[in-house]
Amino acid sequence: MTEEQWMELGRRAVACKGWRWDMPWCFLPDKHGRVFRRNWCPSDSGFGVTQVTGRRLRGRWDSAQAVPDFRDPATVGCLLALVREAWNTHVVVDRERFGEWLVTAVYQFHCSDAGEGSTEPEALVAALEGAP
């Protein structure tokens, strides 16, 4: 996936009813079209921003523009926790033999397809979008 596709996936997640900022890493585009990555800490004053090139910057940023960066494994783990909370049950993420990722909500007496995608984060975002 391209960086823009990862950012669009993050925007889809943020638009979900069950969304909550628990993600460790996010993209933060500025008004000049530059894209930064930052370690997300909603209670701080916006410091610790790192440009995608690795250059570190300091200052305040508009957190309303932030989208999660699902290339980070810890951020994907936080997304999984949000999906489990949204479906109010255990969910299983598995890769099918044909390459698609599937998310299944597991209930006591049945299972329900929750989402699918070409990557694990894409399947989890689809599950978050489709949560009851």
PDB file of C-alpha atoms in Angstrom:
ATOM      1  CA  MET A   1       0.000   0.000   0.000  1.00  0.00           C
ATOM      2  CA  THR A   2       1.108   3.562  -0.602  1.00  0.00           C
ATOM      3  CA  GLU A   3       1.439   6.109   2.178  1.00  0.00           C
ATOM      4  CA  GLU A   4      -1.748   7.835   0.945  1.00  0.00           C
ATOM      5  CA  GLN A   5      -3.648   4.496   1.071  1.00  0.00           C
ATOM      6  CA  TRP A   6      -2.452   3.966   4.663  1.00  0.00           C
ATOM      7  CA  MET A   7      -3.629   7.476   5.518  1.00  0.00           C
ATOM      8  CA  GLU A   8      -7.034   6.874   3.899  1.00  0.00           C
ATOM      9  CA  LEU A   9      -7.386   3.660   5.918  1.00  0.00           C
ATOM     10  CA  GLY A  10      -6.657   5.692   9.046  1.00  0.00           C
ATOM     11  CA  ARG A  11      -9.311   8.256   8.045  1.00  0.00           C
ATOM     12  CA  ARG A  12     -11.859   5.455   7.629  1.00  0.00           C
ATOM     13  CA  ALA A  13     -11.063   4.201  11.125  1.00  0.00           C
ATOM     14  CA  VAL A  14     -11.354   7.655  12.714  1.00  0.00           C
ATOM     15  CA  ALA A  15     -14.789   8.087  11.071  1.00  0.00           C
ATOM     16  CA  CYS A  16     -16.164   4.945  12.789  1.00  0.00           C
ATOM     17  CA  LYS A  17     -18.692   5.133  15.608  1.00  0.00           C
ATOM     18  CA  GLY A  18     -16.493   2.945  17.839  1.00  0.00           C
ATOM     19  CA  TRP A  19     -13.337   5.000  17.308  1.00  0.00           C
ATOM     20  CA  ARG A  20     -11.280   6.196  20.272  1.00  0.00           C
ATOM     21  CA  TRP A  21      -7.701   7.521  20.285  1.00  0.00           C
ATOM     22  CA  ASP A  22      -5.602   4.804  21.915  1.00  0.00           C
ATOM     23  CA  MET A  23      -3.159   4.465  19.044  1.00  0.00           C
ATOM     24  CA  PRO A  24       0.578   4.883  19.655  1.00  0.00           C
ATOM     25  CA  TRP A  25       1.503   6.235  16.191  1.00  0.00           C
ATOM     26  CA  CYS A  26      -0.314   8.499  13.769  1.00  0.00           C
ATOM     27  CA  PHE A  27       0.166  10.467  10.557  1.00  0.00           C
ATOM     28  CA  LEU A  28      -0.106  14.200  10.925  1.00  0.00           C
ATOM     29  CA  PRO A  29      -0.264  16.150   7.637  1.00  0.00           C
ATOM     30  CA  ASP A  30       0.444  19.874   7.802  1.00  0.00           C
ATOM     31  CA  LYS A  31      -1.000  22.723   5.720  1.00  0.00           C
ATOM     32  CA  HIS A  32       1.947  22.541   3.297  1.00  0.00           C
ATOM     33  CA  GLY A  33       1.278  18.922   2.345  1.00  0.00           C
ATOM     34  CA  ARG A  34       4.180  17.529   4.353  1.00  0.00           C
ATOM     35  CA  VAL A  35       3.404  14.359   6.283  1.00  0.00           C
ATOM     36  CA  PHE A  36       4.720  13.771   9.783  1.00  0.00           C
ATOM     37  CA  ARG A  37       4.561  10.779  12.121  1.00  0.00           C
ATOM     38  CA  ARG A  38       4.142  11.295  15.793  1.00  0.00           C
ATOM     39  CA  ASN A  39       3.886   9.219  18.886  1.00  0.00           C
ATOM     40  CA  TRP A  40       0.326   9.976  19.977  1.00  0.00           C
ATOM     41  CA  CYS A  41      -0.230  11.191  23.502  1.00  0.00           C
ATOM     42  CA  PRO A  42      -3.536  13.108  23.692  1.00  0.00           C
ATOM     43  CA  SER A  43      -2.685  14.673  27.044  1.00  0.00           C
ATOM     44  CA  ASP A  44       0.576  16.283  25.916  1.00  0.00           C
ATOM     45  CA  SER A  45       1.031  19.665  24.272  1.00  0.00           C
ATOM     46  CA  GLY A  46       1.800  18.347  20.798  1.00  0.00           C
ATOM     47  CA  PHE A  47       5.552  17.765  21.090  1.00  0.00           C
ATOM     48  CA  GLY A  48       7.515  14.864  19.688  1.00  0.00           C
ATOM     49  CA  VAL A  49       6.551  15.160  16.011  1.00  0.00           C
ATOM     50  CA  THR A  50       8.848  13.386  13.561  1.00  0.00           C
ATOM     51  CA  GLN A  51       8.713  14.036   9.825  1.00  0.00           C
ATOM     52  CA  VAL A  52       8.423  10.836   7.766  1.00  0.00           C
ATOM     53  CA  THR A  53      11.974  11.519   6.538  1.00  0.00           C
ATOM     54  CA  GLY A  54      13.134  11.162  10.161  1.00  0.00           C
ATOM     55  CA  ARG A  55      13.610  14.872  10.873  1.00  0.00           C
ATOM     56  CA  ARG A  56      12.370  15.715  14.355  1.00  0.00           C
ATOM     57  CA  LEU A  57      10.287  18.846  14.844  1.00  0.00           C
ATOM     58  CA  ARG A  58       8.885  20.538  17.898  1.00  0.00           C
ATOM     59  CA  GLY A  59       5.730  22.593  18.239  1.00  0.00           C
ATOM     60  CA  ARG A  60       1.974  22.464  18.441  1.00  0.00           C
ATOM     61  CA  TRP A  61      -0.074  20.594  15.874  1.00  0.00           C
ATOM     62  CA  ASP A  62      -3.752  20.374  15.023  1.00  0.00           C
ATOM     63  CA  SER A  63      -4.639  16.924  16.367  1.00  0.00           C
ATOM     64  CA  ALA A  64      -7.960  17.023  14.454  1.00  0.00           C
ATOM     65  CA  GLN A  65      -5.920  16.228  11.316  1.00  0.00           C
ATOM     66  CA  ALA A  66      -4.253  13.163  12.844  1.00  0.00           C
ATOM     67  CA  VAL A  67      -4.944   9.688  11.475  1.00  0.00           C
ATOM     68  CA  PRO A  68      -3.569   6.411  12.885  1.00  0.00           C
ATOM     69  CA  ASP A  69      -0.560   4.808  11.205  1.00  0.00           C
ATOM     70  CA  PHE A  70      -1.458   1.124  10.872  1.00  0.00           C
ATOM     71  CA  ARG A  71       2.021   0.227   9.628  1.00  0.00           C
ATOM     72  CA  ASP A  72       3.004   0.171  13.314  1.00  0.00           C
ATOM     73  CA  PRO A  73       2.273  -3.234  14.950  1.00  0.00           C
ATOM     74  CA  ALA A  74       1.329  -1.708  18.323  1.00  0.00           C
ATOM     75  CA  THR A  75      -1.200   0.545  16.590  1.00  0.00           C
ATOM     76  CA  VAL A  76      -2.736  -2.521  14.905  1.00  0.00           C
ATOM     77  CA  GLY A  77      -2.973  -4.186  18.336  1.00  0.00           C
ATOM     78  CA  CYS A  78      -4.874  -1.163  19.663  1.00  0.00           C
ATOM     79  CA  LEU A  79      -7.189  -1.359  16.628  1.00  0.00           C
ATOM     80  CA  LEU A  80      -7.863  -5.037  17.411  1.00  0.00           C
ATOM     81  CA  ALA A  81      -8.830  -4.070  20.971  1.00  0.00           C
ATOM     82  CA  LEU A  82     -11.257  -1.435  19.622  1.00  0.00           C
ATOM     83  CA  VAL A  83     -12.829  -4.001  17.270  1.00  0.00           C
ATOM     84  CA  ARG A  84     -13.317  -6.465  20.139  1.00  0.00           C
ATOM     85  CA  GLU A  85     -14.912  -3.711  22.208  1.00  0.00           C
ATOM     86  CA  ALA A  86     -17.164  -2.590  19.332  1.00  0.00           C
ATOM     87  CA  TRP A  87     -18.381  -6.143  18.658  1.00  0.00           C
ATOM     88  CA  ASN A  88     -18.586  -6.872  22.394  1.00  0.00           C
ATOM     89  CA  THR A  89     -17.057 -10.310  21.902  1.00  0.00           C
ATOM     90  CA  HIS A  90     -13.822 -12.083  21.057  1.00  0.00           C
ATOM     91  CA  VAL A  91     -12.737 -11.623  17.463  1.00  0.00           C
ATOM     92  CA  VAL A  92     -10.318 -13.743  15.476  1.00  0.00           C
ATOM     93  CA  VAL A  93      -8.152 -12.358  12.682  1.00  0.00           C
ATOM     94  CA  ASP A  94      -6.936 -14.955  10.211  1.00  0.00           C
ATOM     95  CA  ARG A  95      -5.395 -15.004   6.774  1.00  0.00           C
ATOM     96  CA  GLU A  96      -7.236 -17.131   4.253  1.00  0.00           C
ATOM     97  CA  ARG A  97      -5.258 -19.346   1.928  1.00  0.00           C
ATOM     98  CA  PHE A  98      -6.047 -17.020  -1.001  1.00  0.00           C
ATOM     99  CA  GLY A  99      -4.429 -14.037   0.731  1.00  0.00           C
ATOM    100  CA  GLU A 100      -7.442 -12.161   2.123  1.00  0.00           C
ATOM    101  CA  TRP A 101      -7.568 -11.329   5.821  1.00  0.00           C
ATOM    102  CA  LEU A 102     -10.798 -12.195   7.630  1.00  0.00           C
ATOM    103  CA  VAL A 103     -12.124 -10.978  10.960  1.00  0.00           C
ATOM    104  CA  THR A 104     -14.641 -13.262  12.685  1.00  0.00           C
ATOM    105  CA  ALA A 105     -16.708 -12.369  15.744  1.00  0.00           C
ATOM    106  CA  VAL A 106     -16.945 -15.456  17.972  1.00  0.00           C
ATOM    107  CA  TYR A 107     -20.056 -15.855  20.108  1.00  0.00           C
ATOM    108  CA  GLN A 108     -21.020 -18.725  22.392  1.00  0.00           C
ATOM    109  CA  PHE A 109     -23.038 -20.670  19.800  1.00  0.00           C
ATOM    110  CA  HIS A 110     -22.090 -19.096  16.464  1.00  0.00           C
ATOM    111  CA  CYS A 111     -19.566 -17.043  14.524  1.00  0.00           C
ATOM    112  CA  SER A 112     -20.200 -13.972  12.410  1.00  0.00           C
ATOM    113  CA  ASP A 113     -18.108 -12.530   9.598  1.00  0.00           C
ATOM    114  CA  ALA A 114     -17.056  -9.084  10.788  1.00  0.00           C
ATOM    115  CA  GLY A 115     -14.746  -7.784   8.053  1.00  0.00           C
ATOM    116  CA  GLU A 116     -12.232  -8.629   5.372  1.00  0.00           C
ATOM    117  CA  GLY A 117      -9.398  -6.905   3.543  1.00  0.00           C
ATOM    118  CA  SER A 118      -6.151  -7.357   1.700  1.00  0.00           C
ATOM    119  CA  THR A 119      -4.172  -6.468   4.850  1.00  0.00           C
ATOM    120  CA  GLU A 120      -4.817  -7.197   8.516  1.00  0.00           C
ATOM    121  CA  PRO A 121      -5.439  -3.508   9.373  1.00  0.00           C
ATOM    122  CA  GLU A 122      -7.802  -3.153   6.407  1.00  0.00           C
ATOM    123  CA  ALA A 123      -9.839  -6.148   7.618  1.00  0.00           C
ATOM    124  CA  LEU A 124      -9.936  -4.727  11.157  1.00  0.00           C
ATOM    125  CA  VAL A 125     -11.091  -1.300   9.934  1.00  0.00           C
ATOM    126  CA  ALA A 126     -13.830  -3.018   7.890  1.00  0.00           C
ATOM    127  CA  ALA A 127     -14.882  -4.865  11.062  1.00  0.00           C
ATOM    128  CA  LEU A 128     -14.936  -1.607  13.026  1.00  0.00           C
ATOM    129  CA  GLU A 129     -17.037   0.002  10.286  1.00  0.00           C
ATOM    130  CA  GLY A 130     -19.492  -2.903  10.368  1.00  0.00           C
ATOM    131  CA  ALA A 131     -19.780  -3.210  14.153  1.00  0.00           C
ATOM    132  CA  PRO A 132     -23.334  -3.476  15.459  1.00  0.00           C
TER     133      PRO A 132
END
